C-alpha atoms as a printed R data frame, in Angstrom:
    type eleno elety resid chain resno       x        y       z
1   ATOM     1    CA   UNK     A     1 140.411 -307.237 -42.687
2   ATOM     2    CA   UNK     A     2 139.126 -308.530 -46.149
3   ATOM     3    CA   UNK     A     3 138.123 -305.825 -48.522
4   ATOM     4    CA   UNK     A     4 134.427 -305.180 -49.354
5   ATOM     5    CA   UNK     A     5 134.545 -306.313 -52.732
6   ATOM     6    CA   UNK     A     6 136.571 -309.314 -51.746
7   ATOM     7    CA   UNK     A     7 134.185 -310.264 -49.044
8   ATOM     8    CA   UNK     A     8 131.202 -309.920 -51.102
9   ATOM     9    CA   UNK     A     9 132.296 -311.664 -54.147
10  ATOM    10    CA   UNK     A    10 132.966 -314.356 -52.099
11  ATOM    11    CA   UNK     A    11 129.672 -314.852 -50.150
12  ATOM    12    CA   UNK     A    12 128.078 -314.157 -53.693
13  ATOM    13    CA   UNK     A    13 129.714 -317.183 -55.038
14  ATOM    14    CA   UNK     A    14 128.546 -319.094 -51.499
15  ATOM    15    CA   UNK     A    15 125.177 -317.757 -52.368
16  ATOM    16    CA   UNK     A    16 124.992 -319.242 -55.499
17  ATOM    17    CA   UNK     A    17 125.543 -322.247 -54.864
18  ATOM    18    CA   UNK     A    18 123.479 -322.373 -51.903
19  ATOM    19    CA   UNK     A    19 120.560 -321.084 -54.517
20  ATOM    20    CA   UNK     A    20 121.061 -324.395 -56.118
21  ATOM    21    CA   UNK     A    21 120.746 -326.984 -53.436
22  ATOM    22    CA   UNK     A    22 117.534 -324.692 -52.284
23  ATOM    23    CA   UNK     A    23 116.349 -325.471 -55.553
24  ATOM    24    CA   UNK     A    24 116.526 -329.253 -55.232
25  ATOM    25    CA   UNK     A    25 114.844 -329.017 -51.900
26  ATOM    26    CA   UNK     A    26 112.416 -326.997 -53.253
27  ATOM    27    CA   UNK     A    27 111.453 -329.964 -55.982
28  ATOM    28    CA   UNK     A    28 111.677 -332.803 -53.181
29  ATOM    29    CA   UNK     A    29 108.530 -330.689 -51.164
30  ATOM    30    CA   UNK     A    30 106.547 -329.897 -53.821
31  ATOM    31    CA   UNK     A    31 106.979 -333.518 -55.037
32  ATOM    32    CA   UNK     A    32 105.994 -334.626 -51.661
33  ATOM    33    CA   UNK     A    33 102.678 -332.524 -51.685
34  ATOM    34    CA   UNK     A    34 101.887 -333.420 -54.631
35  ATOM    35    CA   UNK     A    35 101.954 -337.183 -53.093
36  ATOM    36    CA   UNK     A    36 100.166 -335.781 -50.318
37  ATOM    37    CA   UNK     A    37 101.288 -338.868 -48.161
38  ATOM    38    CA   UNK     A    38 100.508 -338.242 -43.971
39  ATOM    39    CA   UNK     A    39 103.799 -339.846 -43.122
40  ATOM    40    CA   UNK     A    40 104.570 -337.392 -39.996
41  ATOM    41    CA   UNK     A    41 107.954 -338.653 -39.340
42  ATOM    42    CA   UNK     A    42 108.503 -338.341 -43.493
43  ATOM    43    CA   UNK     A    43 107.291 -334.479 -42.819
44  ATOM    44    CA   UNK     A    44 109.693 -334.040 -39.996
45  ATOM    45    CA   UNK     A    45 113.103 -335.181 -41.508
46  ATOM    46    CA   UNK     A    46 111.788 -332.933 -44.578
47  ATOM    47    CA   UNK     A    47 111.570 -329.961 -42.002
48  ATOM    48    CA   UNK     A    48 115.206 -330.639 -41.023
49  ATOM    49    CA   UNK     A    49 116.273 -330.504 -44.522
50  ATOM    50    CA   UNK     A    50 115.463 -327.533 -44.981
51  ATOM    51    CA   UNK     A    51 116.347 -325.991 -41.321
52  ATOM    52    CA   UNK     A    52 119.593 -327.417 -41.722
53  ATOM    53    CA   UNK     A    53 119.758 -325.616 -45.229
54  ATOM    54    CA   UNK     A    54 118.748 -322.531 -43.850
55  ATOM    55    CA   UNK     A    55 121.477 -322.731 -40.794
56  ATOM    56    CA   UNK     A    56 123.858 -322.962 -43.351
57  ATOM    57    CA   UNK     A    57 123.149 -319.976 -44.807
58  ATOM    58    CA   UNK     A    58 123.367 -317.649 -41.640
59  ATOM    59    CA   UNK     A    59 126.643 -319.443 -40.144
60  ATOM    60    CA   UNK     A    60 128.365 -318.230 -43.561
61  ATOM    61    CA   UNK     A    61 126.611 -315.420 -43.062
62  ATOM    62    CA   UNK     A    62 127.659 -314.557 -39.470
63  ATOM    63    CA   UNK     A    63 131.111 -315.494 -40.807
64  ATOM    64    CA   UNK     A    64 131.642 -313.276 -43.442
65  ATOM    65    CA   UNK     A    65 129.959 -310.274 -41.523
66  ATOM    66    CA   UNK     A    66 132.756 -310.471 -39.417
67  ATOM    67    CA   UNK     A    67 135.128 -309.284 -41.947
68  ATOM    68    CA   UNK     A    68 132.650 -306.927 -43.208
69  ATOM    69    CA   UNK     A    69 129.093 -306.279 -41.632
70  ATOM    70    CA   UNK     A    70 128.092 -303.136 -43.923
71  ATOM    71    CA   UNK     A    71 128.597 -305.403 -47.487
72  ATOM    72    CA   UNK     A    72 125.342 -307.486 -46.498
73  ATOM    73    CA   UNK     A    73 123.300 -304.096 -46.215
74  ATOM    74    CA   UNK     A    74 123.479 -303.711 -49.568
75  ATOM    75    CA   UNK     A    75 123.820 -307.490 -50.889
76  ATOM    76    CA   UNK     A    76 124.863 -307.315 -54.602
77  ATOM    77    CA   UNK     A    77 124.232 -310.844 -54.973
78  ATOM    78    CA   UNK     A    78 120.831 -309.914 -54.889
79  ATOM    79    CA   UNK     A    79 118.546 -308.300 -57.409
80  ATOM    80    CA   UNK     A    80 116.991 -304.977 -57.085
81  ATOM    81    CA   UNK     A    81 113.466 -306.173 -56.242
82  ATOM    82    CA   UNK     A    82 115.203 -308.271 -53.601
83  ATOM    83    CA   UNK     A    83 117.608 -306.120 -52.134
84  ATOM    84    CA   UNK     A    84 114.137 -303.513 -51.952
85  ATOM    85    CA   UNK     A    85 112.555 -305.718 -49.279
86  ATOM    86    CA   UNK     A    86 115.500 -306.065 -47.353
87  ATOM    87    CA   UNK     A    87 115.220 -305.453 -43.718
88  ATOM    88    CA   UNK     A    88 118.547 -304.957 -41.670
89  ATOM    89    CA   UNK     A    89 119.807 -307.435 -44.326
90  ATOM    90    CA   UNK     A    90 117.403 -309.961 -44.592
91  ATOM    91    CA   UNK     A    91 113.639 -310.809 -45.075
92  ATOM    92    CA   UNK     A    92 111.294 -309.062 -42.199
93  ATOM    93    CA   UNK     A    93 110.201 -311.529 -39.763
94  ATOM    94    CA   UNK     A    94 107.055 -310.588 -39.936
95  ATOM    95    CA   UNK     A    95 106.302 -311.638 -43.545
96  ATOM    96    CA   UNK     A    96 106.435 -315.276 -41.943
97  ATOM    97    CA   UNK     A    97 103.080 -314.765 -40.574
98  ATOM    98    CA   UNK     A    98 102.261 -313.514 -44.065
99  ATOM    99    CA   UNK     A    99 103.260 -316.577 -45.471
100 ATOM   100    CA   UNK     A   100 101.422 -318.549 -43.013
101 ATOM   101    CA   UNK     A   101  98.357 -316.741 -43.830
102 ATOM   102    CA   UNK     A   102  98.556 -317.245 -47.351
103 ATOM   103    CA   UNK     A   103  99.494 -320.216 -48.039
104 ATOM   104    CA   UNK     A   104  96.870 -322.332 -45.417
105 ATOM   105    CA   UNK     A   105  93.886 -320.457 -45.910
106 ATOM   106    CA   UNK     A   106  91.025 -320.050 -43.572
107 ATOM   107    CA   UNK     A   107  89.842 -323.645 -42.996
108 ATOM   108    CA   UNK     A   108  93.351 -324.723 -42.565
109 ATOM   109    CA   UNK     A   109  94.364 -324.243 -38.890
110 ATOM   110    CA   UNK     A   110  92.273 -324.378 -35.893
111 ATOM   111    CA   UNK     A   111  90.910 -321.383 -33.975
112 ATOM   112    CA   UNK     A   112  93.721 -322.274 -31.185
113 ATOM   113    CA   UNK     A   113  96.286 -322.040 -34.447
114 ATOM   114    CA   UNK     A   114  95.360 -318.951 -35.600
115 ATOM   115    CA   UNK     A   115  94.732 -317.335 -31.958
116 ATOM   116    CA   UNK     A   116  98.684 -318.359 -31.355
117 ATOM   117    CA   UNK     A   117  99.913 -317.066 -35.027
118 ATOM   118    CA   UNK     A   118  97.726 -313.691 -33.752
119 ATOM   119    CA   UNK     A   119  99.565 -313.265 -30.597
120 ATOM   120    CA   UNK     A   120 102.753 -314.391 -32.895
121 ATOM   121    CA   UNK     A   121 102.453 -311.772 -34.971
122 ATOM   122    CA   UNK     A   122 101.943 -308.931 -32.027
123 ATOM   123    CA   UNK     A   123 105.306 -310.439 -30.382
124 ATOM   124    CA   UNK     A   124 107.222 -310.273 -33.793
125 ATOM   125    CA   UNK     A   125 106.110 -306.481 -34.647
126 ATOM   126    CA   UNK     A   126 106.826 -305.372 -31.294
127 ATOM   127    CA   UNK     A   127 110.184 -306.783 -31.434
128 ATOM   128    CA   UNK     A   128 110.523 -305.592 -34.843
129 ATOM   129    CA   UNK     A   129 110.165 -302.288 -34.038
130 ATOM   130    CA   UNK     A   130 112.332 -301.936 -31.265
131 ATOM   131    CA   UNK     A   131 115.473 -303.039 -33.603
132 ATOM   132    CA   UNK     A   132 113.847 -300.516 -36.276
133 ATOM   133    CA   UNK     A   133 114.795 -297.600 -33.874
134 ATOM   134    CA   UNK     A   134 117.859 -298.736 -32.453
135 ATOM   135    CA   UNK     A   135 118.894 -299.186 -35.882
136 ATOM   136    CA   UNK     A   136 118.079 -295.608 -36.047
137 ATOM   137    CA   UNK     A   137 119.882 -294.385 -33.460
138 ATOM   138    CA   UNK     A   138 122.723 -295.976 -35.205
139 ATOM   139    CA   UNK     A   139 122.308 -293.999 -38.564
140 ATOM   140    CA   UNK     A   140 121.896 -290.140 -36.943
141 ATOM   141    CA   UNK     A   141 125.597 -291.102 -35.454
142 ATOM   142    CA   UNK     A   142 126.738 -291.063 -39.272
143 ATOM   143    CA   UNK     A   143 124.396 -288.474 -40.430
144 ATOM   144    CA   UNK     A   144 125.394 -285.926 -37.474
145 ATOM   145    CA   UNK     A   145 126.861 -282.819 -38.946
146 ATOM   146    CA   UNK     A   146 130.356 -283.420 -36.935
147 ATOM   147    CA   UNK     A   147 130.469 -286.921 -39.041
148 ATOM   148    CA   UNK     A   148 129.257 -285.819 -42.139
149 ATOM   149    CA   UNK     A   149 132.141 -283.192 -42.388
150 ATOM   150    CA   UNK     A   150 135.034 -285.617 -41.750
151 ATOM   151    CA   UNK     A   151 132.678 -288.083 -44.725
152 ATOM   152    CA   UNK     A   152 133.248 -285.428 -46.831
153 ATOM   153    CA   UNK     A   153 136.413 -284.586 -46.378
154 ATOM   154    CA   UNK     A   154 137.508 -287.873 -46.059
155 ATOM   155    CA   UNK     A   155 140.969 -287.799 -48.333
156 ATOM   156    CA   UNK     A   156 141.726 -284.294 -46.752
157 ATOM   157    CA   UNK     A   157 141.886 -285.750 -43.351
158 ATOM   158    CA   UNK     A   158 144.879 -284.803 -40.468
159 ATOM   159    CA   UNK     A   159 145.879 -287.582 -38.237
160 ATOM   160    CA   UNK     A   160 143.799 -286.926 -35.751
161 ATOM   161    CA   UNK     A   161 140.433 -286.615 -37.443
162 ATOM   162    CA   UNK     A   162 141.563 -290.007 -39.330
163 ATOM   163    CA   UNK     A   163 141.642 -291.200 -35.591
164 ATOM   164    CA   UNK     A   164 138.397 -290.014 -35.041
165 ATOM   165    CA   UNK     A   165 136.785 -291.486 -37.912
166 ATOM   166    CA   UNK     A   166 138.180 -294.908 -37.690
167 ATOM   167    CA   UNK     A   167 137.044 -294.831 -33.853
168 ATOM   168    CA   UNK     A   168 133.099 -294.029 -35.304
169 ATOM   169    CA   UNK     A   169 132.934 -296.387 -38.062
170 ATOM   170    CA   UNK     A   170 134.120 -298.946 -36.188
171 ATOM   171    CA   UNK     A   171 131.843 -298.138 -33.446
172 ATOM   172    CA   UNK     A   172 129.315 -298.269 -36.484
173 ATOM   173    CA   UNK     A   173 130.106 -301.569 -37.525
174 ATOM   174    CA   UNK     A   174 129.783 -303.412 -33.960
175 ATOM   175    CA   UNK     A   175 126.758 -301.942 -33.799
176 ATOM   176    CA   UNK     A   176 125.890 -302.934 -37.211
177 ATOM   177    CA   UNK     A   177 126.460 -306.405 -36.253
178 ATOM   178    CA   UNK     A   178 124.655 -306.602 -33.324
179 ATOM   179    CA   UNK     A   179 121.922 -305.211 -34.669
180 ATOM   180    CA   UNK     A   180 121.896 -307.589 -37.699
181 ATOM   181    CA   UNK     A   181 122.597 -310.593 -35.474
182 ATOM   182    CA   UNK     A   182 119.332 -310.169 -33.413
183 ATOM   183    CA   UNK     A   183 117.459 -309.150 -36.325
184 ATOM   184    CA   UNK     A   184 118.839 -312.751 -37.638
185 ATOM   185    CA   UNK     A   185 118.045 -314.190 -34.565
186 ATOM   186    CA   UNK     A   186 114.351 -312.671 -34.640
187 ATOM   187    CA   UNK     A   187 113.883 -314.114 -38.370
188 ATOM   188    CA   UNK     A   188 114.948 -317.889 -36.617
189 ATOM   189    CA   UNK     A   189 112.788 -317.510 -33.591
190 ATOM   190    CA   UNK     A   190 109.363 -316.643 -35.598
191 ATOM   191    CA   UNK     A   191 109.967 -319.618 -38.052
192 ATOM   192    CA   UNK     A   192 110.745 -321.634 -35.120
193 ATOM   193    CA   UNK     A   193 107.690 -320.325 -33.153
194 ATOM   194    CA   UNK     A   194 105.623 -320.590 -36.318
195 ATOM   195    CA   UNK     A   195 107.130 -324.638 -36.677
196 ATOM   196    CA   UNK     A   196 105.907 -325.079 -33.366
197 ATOM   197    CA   UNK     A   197 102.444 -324.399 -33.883
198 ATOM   198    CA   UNK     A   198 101.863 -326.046 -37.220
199 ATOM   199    CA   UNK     A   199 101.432 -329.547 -37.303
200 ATOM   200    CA   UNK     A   200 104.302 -331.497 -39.517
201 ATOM   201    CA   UNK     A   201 102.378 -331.670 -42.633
202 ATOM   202    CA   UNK     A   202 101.424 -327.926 -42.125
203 ATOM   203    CA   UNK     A   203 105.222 -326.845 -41.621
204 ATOM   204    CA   UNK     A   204 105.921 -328.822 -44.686
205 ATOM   205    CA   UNK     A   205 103.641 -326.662 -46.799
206 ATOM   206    CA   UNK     A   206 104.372 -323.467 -45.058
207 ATOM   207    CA   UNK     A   207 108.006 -323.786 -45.969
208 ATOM   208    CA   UNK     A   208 107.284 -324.934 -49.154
209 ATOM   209    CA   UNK     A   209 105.741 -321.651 -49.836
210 ATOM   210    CA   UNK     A   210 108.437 -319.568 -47.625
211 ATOM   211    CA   UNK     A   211 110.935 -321.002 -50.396
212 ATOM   212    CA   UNK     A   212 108.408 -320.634 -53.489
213 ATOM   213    CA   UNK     A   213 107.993 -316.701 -52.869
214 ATOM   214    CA   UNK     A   214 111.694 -316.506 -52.378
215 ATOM   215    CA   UNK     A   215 112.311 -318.243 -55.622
216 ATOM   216    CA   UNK     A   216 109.614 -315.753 -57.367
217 ATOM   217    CA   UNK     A   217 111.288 -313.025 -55.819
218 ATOM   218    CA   UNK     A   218 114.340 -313.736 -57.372
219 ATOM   219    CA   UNK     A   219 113.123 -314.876 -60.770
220 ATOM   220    CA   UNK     A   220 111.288 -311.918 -61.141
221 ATOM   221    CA   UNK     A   221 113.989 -309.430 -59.954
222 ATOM   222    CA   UNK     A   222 116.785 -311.003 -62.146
223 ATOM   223    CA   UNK     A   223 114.642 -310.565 -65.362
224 ATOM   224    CA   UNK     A   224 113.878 -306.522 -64.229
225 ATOM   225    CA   UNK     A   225 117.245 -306.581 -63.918
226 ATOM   226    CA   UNK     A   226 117.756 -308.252 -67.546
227 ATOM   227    CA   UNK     A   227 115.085 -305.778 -69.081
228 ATOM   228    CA   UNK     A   228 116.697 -302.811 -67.188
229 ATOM   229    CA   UNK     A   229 120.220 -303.633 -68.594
230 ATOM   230    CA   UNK     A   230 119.163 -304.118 -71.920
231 ATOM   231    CA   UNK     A   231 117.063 -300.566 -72.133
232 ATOM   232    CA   UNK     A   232 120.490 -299.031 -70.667
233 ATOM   233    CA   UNK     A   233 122.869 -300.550 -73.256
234 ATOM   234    CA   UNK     A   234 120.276 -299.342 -76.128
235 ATOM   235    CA   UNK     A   235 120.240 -295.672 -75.088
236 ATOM   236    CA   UNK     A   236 124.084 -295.418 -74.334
């Protein structure tokens, strides 16, 4: 099995580049609202651009978790502010219904729209939840007194106890990656979900501003980062 470091510098130089081609994307929508052209079948190959970008990013993802799950839990290819909103190592689904919200505005979807992206939202929480506590259940295993011990005493360990650990942590990491595969597989299902219920244009513009408060995100956590850095290498 790769080391952490190994795994993460990898998927950090993935990232990276995947940050890039998002970025080009990114230009070809807003270029294409700012056309404003009602070409549905322009709207849906634009909407398989950037599914198919998206994909991309969770199959190397789902790869490299398989080698080492507990590396994306912490993503240091990420900024602070970023890594703060994670959610079982990715966005919370239900900031897609956030996004819907405020990027189309009252007037923009019908009352059978927003009665859908209601009952949406109610699905997604409840869902949300329920991987919240079993992802709870998982930390108390590591934070029961019995595991804590052999933590601590991890490079005093007999044989046995090394047994014992190895058997919990890997126990931990299956269920690690189950639980971060349907919490992946929740994130897909609400933007599908929410796809299905705007109409092509719509989509076009909601994942227009999906990728615009990612990009913020980013921008603005990378230059905390900067300023954070900076005051450190002044008081040292």
């Amino acid at each position: 099995m790769a080391s952490s470091s190994v795994v993460g510098e990898a998927f950090t130089a993935f990232y990276h580049g995947w940050l890039l081609n998002q970025d080009a994307i990114f230009e070809q929508l807003e270029s294409f609202l700012a056309a404003a052209p009602d070409d549905d079948e322009q709207c849906s190959g634009l909407v398989g651009r950037v599914l198919a970008h998206y994909q991309e990013y969770y199959a190397e993802k789902t790869k490299a978790a398989e080698e080492d799950v507990f590396v994306f839990f912490a993503a240091p290819w990420m900024s602070r502010l970023e890594q703060s909103f994670l959610w079982l190592s990715g966005f919370k689904p239900s900031m897609l219904l956030w996004v819907v919200e405020s990027s189309m505005g009252g007037g923009a979807l019908t009352e059978e729209q927003w009665c859908k992206v209601g009952m949406l939202r109610a699905e997604t929480a409840r869902v949300e939840n329920a991987i919240s506590k079993a992802m709870a259940s998982a930390q108390e295993t590591v934070a029961a007194p019995p595991m804590l011990g052999l933590l601590k005493r991890e490079e005093e360990l007999v044989d046995g106890e090394v047994s014992q650990l190895d058997a919990v942590m890997g126990d931990l990491k299956q269920s690690m990656g189950r639980l971060m595969g349907n919490a992946d597989a929740l994130r897909g299902s609400t933007a599908s979900k929410i796809l299905e219920i705007l109409k092509p244009k719509q989509a076009v513009k909601f994942l227009t501003a999906v990728m615009r408060c990612q990009r913020e995100a980013r921008r603005w956590g990378l230059y905390k980062d900067s300023q954070r850095e900076a005051t450190s290498t002044l008081t040292e």
